[in-house]
PDB file of C-alpha atoms and ligand atoms in Angstrom:
ATOM      1  CA  MET A 686     -16.386 -39.274  67.642  1.00 77.00           C
ATOM      2  CA  LEU A 687     -16.855 -39.674  71.354  1.00 78.00           C
ATOM      3  CA  THR A 688     -15.177 -43.048  71.169  1.00 85.00           C
ATOM      4  CA  GLN A 689     -12.175 -41.432  69.486  1.00 84.00           C
ATOM      5  CA  GLY A 690     -11.565 -39.088  72.391  1.00 85.00           C
ATOM      6  CA  HIS A 691     -13.543 -35.981  71.342  1.00 83.00           C
ATOM      7  CA  ARG A 692     -15.301 -34.551  74.353  1.00 84.00           C
ATOM      8  CA  PHE A 693     -17.475 -31.982  72.587  1.00 81.00           C
ATOM      9  CA  VAL A 694     -18.209 -30.504  69.152  1.00 80.00           C
ATOM     10  CA  LEU A 695     -18.456 -26.810  68.418  1.00 79.00           C
ATOM     11  CA  THR A 696     -21.278 -26.805  65.905  1.00 78.00           C
ATOM     12  CA  SER A 697     -20.774 -23.067  65.251  1.00 73.00           C
ATOM     13  CA  ARG A 698     -17.477 -23.978  63.608  1.00 74.00           C
ATOM     14  CA  PHE A 699     -19.330 -25.873  60.913  1.00 78.00           C
ATOM     15  CA  THR A 700     -19.367 -23.271  58.213  1.00 78.00           C
ATOM     16  CA  GLN A 701     -19.892 -23.195  54.480  1.00 81.00           C
ATOM     17  CA  ASP A 702     -18.313 -19.753  54.092  1.00 80.00           C
ATOM     18  CA  CYS A 703     -15.174 -21.070  52.435  1.00 77.00           C
ATOM     19  CA  PHE A 704     -17.283 -22.922  49.867  1.00 80.00           C
ATOM     20  CA  GLU A 705     -19.401 -19.852  49.290  1.00 85.00           C
ATOM     21  CA  ASN A 706     -16.246 -17.755  48.826  1.00 81.00           C
ATOM     22  CA  THR A 707     -14.917 -20.251  46.330  1.00 83.00           C
ATOM     23  CA  PHE A 708     -18.157 -20.450  44.324  1.00 86.00           C
ATOM     24  CA  SER A 709     -18.427 -16.679  44.383  1.00 86.00           C
ATOM     25  CA  CYS A 710     -14.917 -16.424  42.884  1.00 83.00           C
ATOM     26  CA  VAL A 711     -15.796 -19.049  40.276  1.00 86.00           C
ATOM     27  CA  ARG A 712     -18.970 -17.200  39.310  1.00 87.00           C
ATOM     28  CA  SER A 713     -17.295 -13.781  39.191  1.00 84.00           C
ATOM     29  CA  LYS A 714     -16.165 -14.510  35.625  1.00 79.00           C
ATOM     30  CA  ASN A 715     -19.229 -16.316  34.399  1.00 84.00           C
ATOM     31  CA  PRO A 716     -22.326 -16.706  36.620  1.00 87.00           C
ATOM     32  CA  VAL A 717     -23.219 -20.035  34.980  1.00 90.00           C
ATOM     33  CA  PRO A 718     -19.892 -21.716  34.155  1.00 89.00           C
ATOM     34  CA  THR A 719     -19.573 -24.810  32.010  1.00 91.00           C
ATOM     35  CA  PRO A 720     -17.814 -27.803  33.590  1.00 90.00           C
ATOM     36  CA  VAL A 721     -14.597 -26.884  31.754  1.00 90.00           C
ATOM     37  CA  GLU A 722     -14.786 -23.250  32.876  1.00 89.00           C
ATOM     38  CA  PHE A 723     -15.466 -24.403  36.434  1.00 90.00           C
ATOM     39  CA  HIS A 724     -12.456 -26.671  36.321  1.00 88.00           C
ATOM     40  CA  HIS A 725     -10.198 -23.861  35.043  1.00 87.00           C
ATOM     41  CA  ALA A 726     -11.513 -21.365  37.580  1.00 87.00           C
ATOM     42  CA  LEU A 727     -11.046 -23.807  40.443  1.00 85.00           C
ATOM     43  CA  ARG A 728      -7.485 -24.473  39.386  1.00 84.00           C
ATOM     44  CA  ILE A 729      -6.697 -20.733  39.307  1.00 83.00           C
ATOM     45  CA  ILE A 730      -8.293 -20.234  42.734  1.00 80.00           C
ATOM     46  CA  ALA A 731      -6.369 -23.173  44.181  1.00 78.00           C
ATOM     47  CA  VAL A 732      -3.085 -21.694  42.958  1.00 76.00           C
ATOM     48  CA  GLY A 733      -4.185 -18.220  44.065  1.00 70.00           C
ATOM     49  CA  GLN A 734      -4.546 -19.474  47.624  1.00 65.00           C
ATOM     50  CA  PHE A 735      -0.787 -19.948  47.726  1.00 61.00           C
ATOM     51  CA  LEU A 736      -0.063 -16.460  46.488  1.00 62.00           C
ATOM     52  CA  THR A 737      -2.124 -13.468  47.501  1.00 60.00           C
ATOM     53  CA  THR A 738      -5.587 -11.954  47.173  1.00 59.00           C
ATOM     54  CA  ILE A 739      -6.421  -9.160  44.761  1.00 61.00           C
ATOM     55  CA  SER A 740      -6.461  -5.738  46.417  1.00 61.00           C
ATOM     56  CA  SER A 741     -10.055  -5.060  45.289  1.00 66.00           C
ATOM     57  CA  GLY A 742     -11.388  -8.388  46.590  1.00 63.00           C
ATOM     58  CA  ARG A 743     -14.410  -8.218  48.863  1.00 62.00           C
ATOM     59  CA  TYR A 744     -13.785 -11.377  50.828  1.00 57.00           C
ATOM     60  CA  GLN A 745     -11.458 -11.914  53.680  1.00 57.00           C
ATOM     61  CA  GLU A 746      -9.174 -14.817  53.042  1.00 57.00           C
ATOM     62  CA  ASP A 747     -10.158 -17.980  54.889  1.00 55.00           C
ATOM     63  CA  HIS A 748      -6.906 -18.525  56.718  1.00 51.00           C
ATOM     64  CA  SER A 749      -5.723 -14.912  56.855  1.00 51.00           C
ATOM     65  CA  SER A 750      -2.175 -15.855  55.944  1.00 52.00           C
ATOM     66  CA  PHE A 751      -0.585 -17.367  52.891  1.00 51.00           C
ATOM     67  CA  LEU A 752       2.027 -20.014  52.476  1.00 50.00           C
ATOM     68  CA  ALA A 753       4.093 -17.681  50.307  1.00 54.00           C
ATOM     69  CA  ASP A 754       4.033 -14.792  52.788  1.00 53.00           C
ATOM     70  CA  PHE A 755       7.579 -15.504  53.824  1.00 49.00           C
ATOM     71  CA  LEU A 756       8.652 -14.552  50.303  1.00 52.00           C
ATOM     72  CA  ASP A 757       7.302 -11.065  50.850  1.00 53.00           C
ATOM     73  CA  THR A 758      10.284  -8.835  51.490  1.00 51.00           C
ATOM     74  CA  GLY A 759       8.305  -5.586  51.298  1.00 52.00           C
ATOM     75  CA  GLU A 760       7.276  -3.305  54.142  1.00 52.00           C
ATOM     76  CA  PRO A 761       5.827  -5.258  57.063  1.00 51.00           C
ATOM     77  CA  LYS A 762       2.049  -4.959  57.217  1.00 52.00           C
ATOM     78  CA  ILE A 763       0.713  -2.797  59.996  1.00 48.00           C
ATOM     79  CA  THR A 764      -0.943  -4.879  62.658  1.00 49.00           C
ATOM     80  CA  PRO A 765      -4.524  -3.908  63.470  1.00 50.00           C
ATOM     81  CA  SER A 766      -3.453  -2.891  66.957  1.00 48.00           C
ATOM     82  CA  VAL A 767      -1.650   0.131  65.508  1.00 47.00           C
ATOM     83  CA  ARG A 768      -4.278   2.681  64.713  1.00 51.00           C
ATOM     84  CA  VAL A 769      -3.832   4.939  61.701  1.00 50.00           C
ATOM     85  CA  GLU A 770      -4.002   7.998  63.892  1.00 50.00           C
ATOM     86  CA  GLN A 771      -1.213   6.696  66.116  1.00 48.00           C
ATOM     87  CA  LEU A 772       0.862   5.961  63.076  1.00 46.00           C
ATOM     88  CA  MET A 773       0.332   9.457  61.770  1.00 49.00           C
ATOM     89  CA  ALA A 774       1.186  10.918  65.164  1.00 50.00           C
ATOM     90  CA  VAL A 775       4.498   9.068  65.066  1.00 46.00           C
ATOM     91  CA  ASN A 776       5.163  10.372  61.567  1.00 48.00           C
ATOM     92  CA  ARG A 777       4.375  13.900  62.671  1.00 48.00           C
ATOM     93  CA  ALA A 778       6.626  13.639  65.687  1.00 48.00           C
ATOM     94  CA  ALA A 779       9.588  13.110  63.380  1.00 47.00           C
ATOM     95  CA  ALA A 780      11.891  16.071  62.989  1.00 45.00           C
ATOM     96  CA  PRO A 781      10.649  18.435  60.286  1.00 59.00           C
ATOM     97  CA  ASP A 782      14.131  18.553  58.739  1.00 79.00           C
ATOM     98  CA  LEU A 783      13.983  17.294  55.194  1.00 83.00           C
ATOM     99  CA  THR A 784      16.334  14.604  53.994  1.00 86.00           C
ATOM    100  CA  LYS A 785      18.343  15.135  50.833  1.00 87.00           C
ATOM    101  CA  THR A 786      15.950  12.914  48.867  1.00 88.00           C
ATOM    102  CA  GLU A 787      12.938  14.796  50.186  1.00 89.00           C
ATOM    103  CA  LYS A 788      14.546  18.086  49.192  1.00 90.00           C
ATOM    104  CA  CYS A 789      15.033  16.759  45.663  1.00 90.00           C
ATOM    105  CA  ILE A 790      11.349  15.744  45.508  1.00 91.00           C
ATOM    106  CA  LEU A 791      10.320  19.118  46.899  1.00 92.00           C
ATOM    107  CA  PHE A 792      12.461  20.840  44.283  1.00 92.00           C
ATOM    108  CA  HIS A 793      10.666  18.866  41.590  1.00 91.00           C
ATOM    109  CA  LEU A 794       7.250  19.794  43.012  1.00 92.00           C
ATOM    110  CA  ALA A 795       8.305  23.437  43.309  1.00 93.00           C
ATOM    111  CA  GLY A 796       9.387  23.419  39.662  1.00 91.00           C
ATOM    112  CA  TYR A 797       6.009  21.991  38.639  1.00 91.00           C
ATOM    113  CA  ILE A 798       4.153  24.704  40.547  1.00 93.00           C
ATOM    114  CA  VAL A 799       6.356  27.497  39.207  1.00 93.00           C
ATOM    115  CA  HIS A 800       5.751  26.177  35.688  1.00 92.00           C
ATOM    116  CA  LYS A 801       1.972  26.266  36.220  1.00 91.00           C
ATOM    117  CA  ILE A 802       2.082  29.799  37.608  1.00 92.00           C
ATOM    118  CA  ILE A 803       4.224  31.107  34.772  1.00 90.00           C
ATOM    119  CA  LYS A 804       2.001  29.390  32.215  1.00 88.00           C
ATOM    120  CA  PHE A 805      -1.440  30.221  33.573  1.00 88.00           C
ATOM    121  CA  ALA A 806      -1.173  33.212  35.917  1.00 87.00           C
ATOM    122  CA  SER A 807      -0.687  36.646  34.448  1.00 87.00           C
ATOM    123  CA  ILE A 808       2.487  37.828  36.136  1.00 89.00           C
ATOM    124  CA  CYS A 809       5.006  40.425  35.022  1.00 91.00           C
ATOM    125  CA  GLU A 810       8.442  39.710  33.583  1.00 91.00           C
ATOM    126  CA  LYS A 811      10.153  40.699  36.832  1.00 92.00           C
ATOM    127  CA  CYS A 812       8.133  38.121  38.784  1.00 92.00           C
ATOM    128  CA  LYS A 813       8.802  35.430  36.171  1.00 91.00           C
ATOM    129  CA  ILE A 814      12.554  36.015  36.410  1.00 90.00           C
ATOM    130  CA  ALA A 815      12.409  35.952  40.209  1.00 90.00           C
ATOM    131  CA  THR A 816      10.426  32.699  40.341  1.00 91.00           C
ATOM    132  CA  GLU A 817      12.119  30.501  37.752  1.00 90.00           C
ATOM    133  CA  HIS A 818      15.741  29.412  37.611  1.00 87.00           C
ATOM    134  CA  HIS A 819      16.963  30.721  34.275  1.00 78.00           C
ATOM    135  CA  ASP A 820      20.647  30.588  33.540  1.00 71.00           C
ATOM    136  CA  GLU A 821      22.453  27.450  32.498  1.00 65.00           C
ATOM    137  CA  SER A 822      24.270  27.153  35.823  1.00 65.00           C
ATOM    138  CA  PRO A 823      23.351  24.055  37.839  1.00 65.00           C
ATOM    139  CA  SER A 824      20.645  24.764  40.390  1.00 67.00           C
ATOM    140  CA  GLY A 825      22.358  22.941  43.248  1.00 76.00           C
ATOM    141  CA  ASP A 826      22.181  19.499  44.858  1.00 81.00           C
ATOM    142  CA  ASN A 827      18.428  19.672  45.165  1.00 85.00           C
ATOM    143  CA  SER A 828      17.921  19.531  41.414  1.00 83.00           C
ATOM    144  CA  LEU A 829      19.303  15.991  41.173  1.00 82.00           C
ATOM    145  CA  LEU A 830      15.875  14.422  40.588  1.00 85.00           C
ATOM    146  CA  VAL A 831      14.833  17.056  38.054  1.00 84.00           C
ATOM    147  CA  ASP A 832      18.158  16.619  36.232  1.00 82.00           C
ATOM    148  CA  LEU A 833      17.534  12.869  36.046  1.00 81.00           C
ATOM    149  CA  LYS A 834      13.956  13.270  34.814  1.00 82.00           C
ATOM    150  CA  ASP A 835      14.856  15.980  32.354  1.00 79.00           C
ATOM    151  CA  PHE A 836      15.440  13.789  29.300  1.00 76.00           C
ATOM    152  CA  LYS A 837      15.229  16.747  26.978  1.00 76.00           C
ATOM    153  CA  ALA A 838      17.481  19.338  28.606  1.00 73.00           C
ATOM    154  CA  GLY A 839      15.530  22.380  29.713  1.00 71.00           C
ATOM    155  CA  ALA A 840      12.090  20.755  29.305  1.00 80.00           C
ATOM    156  CA  LEU A 841      11.417  20.718  33.050  1.00 85.00           C
ATOM    157  CA  CYS A 842      11.045  23.912  35.016  1.00 88.00           C
ATOM    158  CA  ARG A 843      13.381  24.632  37.913  1.00 89.00           C
ATOM    159  CA  PRO A 844      12.371  27.050  40.667  1.00 91.00           C
ATOM    160  CA  SER A 845      14.599  29.964  41.584  1.00 91.00           C
ATOM    161  CA  GLN A 846      16.397  29.792  44.918  1.00 90.00           C
ATOM    162  CA  GLU A 847      13.903  32.325  46.352  1.00 91.00           C
ATOM    163  CA  ALA A 848      10.884  30.317  45.186  1.00 92.00           C
ATOM    164  CA  PHE A 849      12.378  27.040  46.452  1.00 92.00           C
ATOM    165  CA  ASP A 850      13.255  28.561  49.839  1.00 91.00           C
ATOM    166  CA  PHE A 851       9.688  29.782  50.185  1.00 93.00           C
ATOM    167  CA  ILE A 852       8.163  26.400  49.249  1.00 93.00           C
ATOM    168  CA  HIS A 853      10.620  24.785  51.661  1.00 92.00           C
ATOM    169  CA  GLN A 854       9.228  26.989  54.429  1.00 91.00           C
ATOM    170  CA  ILE A 855       5.652  25.984  53.550  1.00 91.00           C
ATOM    171  CA  GLU A 856       6.641  22.314  53.566  1.00 91.00           C
ATOM    172  CA  GLU A 857       8.137  22.690  57.055  1.00 88.00           C
ATOM    173  CA  LEU A 858       4.977  24.423  58.205  1.00 86.00           C
ATOM    174  CA  PHE A 859       2.919  21.653  56.636  1.00 85.00           C
ATOM    175  CA  ARG A 860       4.898  18.994  58.498  1.00 84.00           C
ATOM    176  CA  THR A 861       4.565  20.643  61.870  1.00 81.00           C
ATOM    177  CA  LYS A 862       0.913  21.643  61.558  1.00 73.00           C
ATOM    178  CA  THR A 863      -0.605  18.728  59.688  1.00 66.00           C
ATOM    179  CA  GLY A 864      -1.980  16.046  61.960  1.00 65.00           C
ATOM    180  CA  SER A 865      -5.089  13.933  61.881  1.00 62.00           C
ATOM    181  CA  SER A 866      -7.006  16.697  63.680  1.00 68.00           C
ATOM    182  CA  LEU A 867      -6.166  19.263  61.006  1.00 70.00           C
ATOM    183  CA  MET A 868      -6.998  16.860  58.194  1.00 69.00           C
ATOM    184  CA  GLN A 869     -10.469  16.396  59.647  1.00 72.00           C
ATOM    185  CA  LEU A 870     -11.235  20.116  59.587  1.00 75.00           C
ATOM    186  CA  PRO A 871     -13.572  21.114  56.768  1.00 77.00           C
ATOM    187  CA  ASN A 872     -11.370  24.166  56.076  1.00 81.00           C
ATOM    188  CA  ALA A 873      -7.909  22.574  56.360  1.00 80.00           C
ATOM    189  CA  VAL A 874      -6.866  24.394  53.171  1.00 84.00           C
ATOM    190  CA  GLY A 875      -7.910  27.752  54.606  1.00 86.00           C
ATOM    191  CA  VAL A 876      -6.137  27.192  57.932  1.00 83.00           C
ATOM    192  CA  LEU A 877      -2.898  26.189  56.235  1.00 85.00           C
ATOM    193  CA  GLU A 878      -3.100  28.980  53.677  1.00 89.00           C
ATOM    194  CA  LYS A 879      -3.516  31.583  56.371  1.00 88.00           C
ATOM    195  CA  LYS A 880      -0.436  30.366  58.218  1.00 86.00           C
ATOM    196  CA  ALA A 881       1.616  30.056  55.035  1.00 88.00           C
ATOM    197  CA  GLN A 882       0.685  33.545  53.843  1.00 88.00           C
ATOM    198  CA  ALA A 883       2.250  34.909  57.030  1.00 89.00           C
ATOM    199  CA  LEU A 884       5.650  33.480  56.001  1.00 89.00           C
ATOM    200  CA  SER A 885       8.133  35.905  54.513  1.00 88.00           C
ATOM    201  CA  SER A 886       9.967  35.534  51.220  1.00 88.00           C
ATOM    202  CA  ARG A 887      12.349  37.447  48.960  1.00 88.00           C
ATOM    203  CA  LEU A 888       9.957  37.200  46.011  1.00 90.00           C
ATOM    204  CA  PRO A 889       8.578  40.408  44.465  1.00 91.00           C
ATOM    205  CA  SER A 890       5.149  41.376  45.753  1.00 88.00           C
ATOM    206  CA  CYS A 891       3.722  43.167  42.687  1.00 90.00           C
ATOM    207  CA  CYS A 892       1.837  40.210  41.137  1.00 90.00           C
ATOM    208  CA  GLY A 893       1.140  38.188  44.282  1.00 89.00           C
ATOM    209  CA  VAL A 894       3.482  35.334  43.305  1.00 91.00           C
ATOM    210  CA  GLN A 895       3.862  34.383  46.951  1.00 92.00           C
ATOM    211  CA  GLN A 896       0.103  33.946  47.399  1.00 92.00           C
ATOM    212  CA  LYS A 897      -0.111  31.971  44.178  1.00 92.00           C
ATOM    213  CA  LEU A 898       2.682  29.627  45.292  1.00 93.00           C
ATOM    214  CA  VAL A 899       0.969  29.088  48.656  1.00 93.00           C
ATOM    215  CA  LYS A 900      -2.370  28.351  47.050  1.00 92.00           C
ATOM    216  CA  ARG A 901      -1.098  25.853  44.525  1.00 92.00           C
ATOM    217  CA  PHE A 902       1.446  24.161  46.778  1.00 93.00           C
ATOM    218  CA  ILE A 903      -0.952  23.580  49.675  1.00 91.00           C
ATOM    219  CA  ARG A 904      -3.602  22.067  47.444  1.00 90.00           C
ATOM    220  CA  LEU A 905      -1.064  19.812  45.776  1.00 91.00           C
ATOM    221  CA  ARG A 906       0.491  18.876  49.122  1.00 89.00           C
ATOM    222  CA  LEU A 907      -2.876  18.038  50.677  1.00 86.00           C
ATOM    223  CA  ARG A 908      -3.688  15.815  47.727  1.00 88.00           C
ATOM    224  CA  ILE A 909      -0.398  13.952  48.264  1.00 88.00           C
ATOM    225  CA  GLU A 910      -1.095  13.693  52.010  1.00 84.00           C
ATOM    226  CA  ALA A 911      -4.628  12.408  51.379  1.00 83.00           C
ATOM    227  CA  LYS A 912      -3.229   9.755  49.067  1.00 86.00           C
ATOM    228  CA  GLN A 913      -0.734   8.760  51.762  1.00 84.00           C
ATOM    229  CA  ILE A 914      -3.496   8.481  54.380  1.00 83.00           C
ATOM    230  CA  LYS A 915      -5.538   6.368  51.970  1.00 84.00           C
ATOM    231  CA  ASN A 916      -2.598   3.997  51.519  1.00 85.00           C
ATOM    232  CA  ASP A 917      -1.989   3.850  55.287  1.00 84.00           C
ATOM    233  CA  ARG A 918      -5.629   2.948  55.872  1.00 83.00           C
ATOM    234  CA  LYS A 919      -5.471   0.299  53.169  1.00 82.00           C
ATOM    235  CA  ASN A 920      -2.483  -1.298  54.918  1.00 79.00           C
ATOM    236  CA  TYR A 921      -4.237  -0.935  58.272  1.00 75.00           C
ATOM    237  CA  ASN A 922      -7.309  -2.757  56.932  1.00 68.00           C
TER     238      ASN A 922
HETATM  239 ZN1   ZN B 361       5.090  41.251  39.155  1.00 80.29          ZN
END
């Protein structure tokens, strides 16, 4: 090698990891493969190298990039230099105003919560009428998503304007208050609930519908947020 112009050799770069990765993938199906099985597995792995790794894989890919990456037109992957917390901070800094699409999604969520309350909580007729949108009249632009999903007319619940306005207020509160610091608190639900209970609404107070909406919406919303954080971290890793 010295005669061919190499001045030194980095022996630490001699690694069998790629072979071990490959054999591990081969053995994942059958620990003791037959020659034919080995041949098939190797062929699949060789093709797989040009595509992408499975999301649940435990090995880092050997070259960290794939030949077919340029075909990927999806969201750009977050570079490791952007920390999840920073990303969340940027998201939080966005104006709390909801877009039309977000309002439609919120309307759908509100309808789901109202349906649960009417079905499972013992509330009086007056509260039911005040919480759910009843008459046949269209419930505004925000019901676009529900209208689309409602294959059997009337099967999905629509919130009343009062109930939607109240949930809208909680969502705005959620967006301004929820940051990584709040999500790390052991009592994030309690903190948010306390703030949301202080909001005012035009809903009747006799059966505590307002409290019930707060309770259900915040839990549901935190679950959605947690899922989002999980996805962000997955992209970050
Ligand atoms: Zn009532």
